[in-house]
Amino acid sequence: MALTLHFNSVSNPFRSRCSENGNVNLTKAKNLFRISSDLTTPKARFVVKRSETLAVKQLERPLMEYMSLPASQYSVLDAERIERVDENTFRCYVYRFKFFAFEVCPVLLVRVEEQLNGCCIRLLSCKLEGSPIVVAQNEKFSASMVNQISCGNGQGDSSSQQLSSDAEIEVTIDIPFAFRAIPVEAIESSGAQVLDQILRLMLPRFMAQLAKDYQAWASGDTSRQPLGSGKI
């Protein structure tokens, strides 16, 4: 039997939407309260795009052939930061960074999609590690990332090819209560700066590791051993 409340002289804002003859169903009212709460939670959105290119000397085995390898033959590049989950999926431990007074360490689960002249790295999920208040945000944010890796001919130089990375990250967060006195624009600006700094550090390093791995592969090294040390 459903529990109902009767309202006679008291005005109820939910009455017109979920009542019949003055009766309010508590389940419906609870859902409406939840929706109202969600709509009033302020959010911040960070979007960052960055591109990097690197000229790579063409060796006996061409770069295009290296970029066409199936994901199952990829080196993890840096065993301190990247671990293989399956043939196409990898877990990446991003460098710790500070956002306002909090230290954050994102852990990314990404999938590699093979393409004709390279690959596309897509974010499947992101988990935040750090202090309790940082960990609590795992249920209150969403993130997407795409990193398009490709190679093409160098500008007028047949002895080299150009390795390119085009990355885009988008993050949307519920602003914690402690930060709601700060203008949303200021939070979004700070968040975008942090993400941009991460890409400025990681993309060139990733490209250099990729070029180094290509050189090892082109020289006949089929071990696919990681070459990175986990350091910037």
Coordinates of C-alpha atoms in Angstrom, one line a residue, residues 11-192:
S11 CA 0.4 24.9 -0.1
N12 CA 2.6 22.3 -1.8
P13 CA 4.8 23.1 -4.8
F14 CA 4.6 19.5 -6.1
R15 CA 0.8 19.3 -5.8
S16 CA 0.0 20.1 -9.4
R17 CA 2.5 17.7 -10.8
C18 CA 2.2 14.6 -8.6
S19 CA -1.0 14.8 -6.6
E20 CA -4.5 13.6 -7.2
N21 CA -7.2 15.0 -5.0
G22 CA -4.6 16.4 -2.6
N23 CA -2.6 13.2 -2.2
V24 CA 1.2 13.3 -2.8
N25 CA 3.1 10.1 -3.6
L26 CA 6.4 10.2 -1.7
T27 CA 8.3 8.3 -4.3
K28 CA 7.4 10.9 -7.0
A29 CA 8.2 13.8 -4.7
K30 CA 11.6 12.3 -3.9
N31 CA 12.4 12.0 -7.6
L32 CA 11.5 15.6 -8.1
F33 CA 13.6 16.8 -5.3
R34 CA 16.5 14.8 -6.8
I35 CA 16.0 16.4 -10.2
S36 CA 15.8 19.9 -8.7
S37 CA 19.0 19.3 -6.7
D38 CA 20.9 18.1 -9.8
L39 CA 19.8 21.1 -11.8
T40 CA 21.0 23.6 -9.2
T41 CA 24.5 22.1 -8.9
P42 CA 26.9 24.5 -10.6
K43 CA 29.3 22.9 -13.1
A44 CA 32.6 23.9 -14.7
R45 CA 33.8 22.8 -18.1
F46 CA 37.4 22.6 -19.3
V47 CA 38.3 22.1 -23.0
V48 CA 41.9 22.0 -24.2
K49 CA 43.3 21.2 -27.6
R50 CA 46.9 20.8 -28.5
S51 CA 48.9 19.6 -31.5
E52 CA 52.5 18.4 -31.7
T53 CA 54.7 17.5 -34.7
L54 CA 58.1 15.8 -34.8
A55 CA 60.3 15.2 -37.8
V56 CA 61.5 11.6 -37.8
K57 CA 64.4 10.4 -39.8
Q58 CA 63.3 7.7 -42.3
L59 CA 65.2 4.4 -41.7
E60 CA 65.3 1.3 -43.8
R61 CA 62.0 0.1 -42.4
P62 CA 59.6 3.0 -43.1
L63 CA 57.7 4.9 -40.4
M64 CA 54.4 4.3 -42.2
E65 CA 54.9 0.5 -41.7
Y66 CA 55.7 1.1 -38.1
M67 CA 52.5 3.2 -37.6
S68 CA 50.5 0.4 -39.3
L69 CA 51.4 -2.2 -36.7
P70 CA 48.5 -3.8 -35.0
A71 CA 47.9 -2.6 -31.4
S72 CA 48.9 -6.1 -30.1
Q73 CA 52.4 -5.3 -31.2
Y74 CA 52.6 -1.9 -29.6
S75 CA 55.3 -1.2 -27.0
V76 CA 53.8 0.3 -23.9
L77 CA 56.7 2.9 -24.3
D78 CA 56.9 3.6 -20.5
A79 CA 56.3 0.7 -18.1
E80 CA 56.4 3.1 -15.2
R81 CA 53.3 5.0 -16.5
I82 CA 51.5 2.6 -18.9
E83 CA 50.3 -1.0 -18.5
R84 CA 48.6 -3.1 -21.0
V85 CA 45.1 -4.4 -20.1
D86 CA 44.5 -6.3 -23.3
E87 CA 45.5 -6.1 -27.0
N88 CA 43.9 -2.7 -27.6
T89 CA 43.4 -1.3 -24.0
F90 CA 45.9 0.4 -21.8
R91 CA 45.9 2.0 -18.3
C92 CA 47.9 5.2 -18.0
Y93 CA 49.0 6.9 -14.8
V94 CA 49.2 10.6 -15.4
Y95 CA 51.7 12.8 -13.5
R96 CA 50.4 14.3 -10.3
F97 CA 49.4 17.9 -10.5
K98 CA 48.0 20.5 -8.2
F99 CA 44.5 22.0 -8.7
F100 CA 44.1 24.9 -6.3
A101 CA 45.2 23.3 -3.0
F102 CA 44.7 19.7 -3.9
E103 CA 47.1 17.2 -5.5
V104 CA 45.4 15.1 -8.2
C105 CA 46.6 11.9 -10.0
P106 CA 44.3 10.8 -12.9
V107 CA 44.4 7.2 -13.9
L108 CA 43.2 6.8 -17.5
L109 CA 41.8 3.7 -19.3
V110 CA 42.3 4.2 -23.0
R111 CA 41.5 2.2 -26.1
V112 CA 43.7 2.3 -29.3
E113 CA 41.9 2.2 -32.6
E114 CA 44.1 1.2 -35.5
Q115 CA 43.8 3.5 -38.6
L116 CA 45.4 3.6 -42.1
N117 CA 48.3 5.9 -41.3
G118 CA 48.4 5.8 -37.5
C119 CA 45.9 5.3 -34.7
C120 CA 43.4 7.1 -32.5
I121 CA 43.6 6.9 -28.7
R122 CA 40.3 7.3 -27.0
L123 CA 39.5 7.7 -23.3
L124 CA 37.2 5.0 -21.9
S125 CA 37.3 6.1 -18.2
C126 CA 39.1 8.3 -15.8
K127 CA 39.6 7.7 -12.1
L128 CA 41.0 10.4 -9.8
E129 CA 43.5 9.5 -7.0
G130 CA 44.6 11.7 -4.2
S131 CA 43.1 13.1 -1.0
P132 CA 39.6 12.0 0.2
I133 CA 38.0 15.2 -1.2
V134 CA 39.7 14.5 -4.6
V135 CA 38.5 10.8 -4.6
A136 CA 35.0 12.0 -3.8
Q137 CA 34.9 13.8 -7.1
N138 CA 35.0 10.5 -9.0
E139 CA 31.2 10.4 -9.0
K140 CA 30.9 14.1 -9.9
F141 CA 32.8 14.6 -13.2
S142 CA 32.9 13.3 -16.7
A143 CA 35.8 13.4 -19.1
S144 CA 36.5 12.6 -22.8
M145 CA 39.8 12.6 -24.7
V146 CA 40.8 11.8 -28.2
N147 CA 44.4 11.8 -29.4
Q148 CA 44.9 11.3 -33.2
I149 CA 48.4 10.0 -34.1
S150 CA 49.4 10.0 -37.7
C151 CA 52.4 10.3 -40.0
G152 CA 53.0 12.0 -43.3
N153 CA 55.7 13.2 -45.7
G154 CA 58.1 15.8 -44.4
Q155 CA 58.1 19.1 -46.1
G156 CA 60.2 18.6 -49.2
D157 CA 62.5 16.1 -47.5
S158 CA 62.2 12.5 -48.5
S159 CA 64.7 11.4 -45.8
S160 CA 62.3 12.3 -43.0
Q161 CA 58.6 12.0 -42.2
Q162 CA 56.4 14.0 -39.9
L163 CA 54.9 12.4 -36.9
S164 CA 51.8 14.3 -35.7
S165 CA 49.6 14.2 -32.5
D166 CA 46.3 16.1 -32.2
A167 CA 44.8 15.8 -28.8
E168 CA 41.6 17.2 -27.3
I169 CA 40.4 16.8 -23.7
E170 CA 37.1 17.9 -22.3
V171 CA 36.2 17.7 -18.6
T172 CA 32.9 18.7 -16.9
I173 CA 32.8 18.7 -13.1
D174 CA 30.3 19.5 -10.3
I175 CA 31.8 22.4 -8.4
P176 CA 32.4 21.3 -4.8
F177 CA 30.6 23.4 -2.2
A178 CA 33.9 24.7 -0.8
F179 CA 34.6 26.3 -4.2
R180 CA 31.2 27.8 -5.0
A181 CA 32.3 31.3 -3.8
I182 CA 34.8 31.4 -6.7
P183 CA 33.4 32.6 -10.0
V184 CA 32.8 29.7 -12.4
E185 CA 34.9 31.5 -15.1
A186 CA 37.9 31.5 -12.7
I187 CA 37.6 27.8 -12.0
E188 CA 37.2 27.0 -15.7
S189 CA 40.3 29.2 -16.6
S190 CA 42.4 27.5 -13.9
G191 CA 41.3 24.0 -14.9
A192 CA 42.0 24.7 -18.6

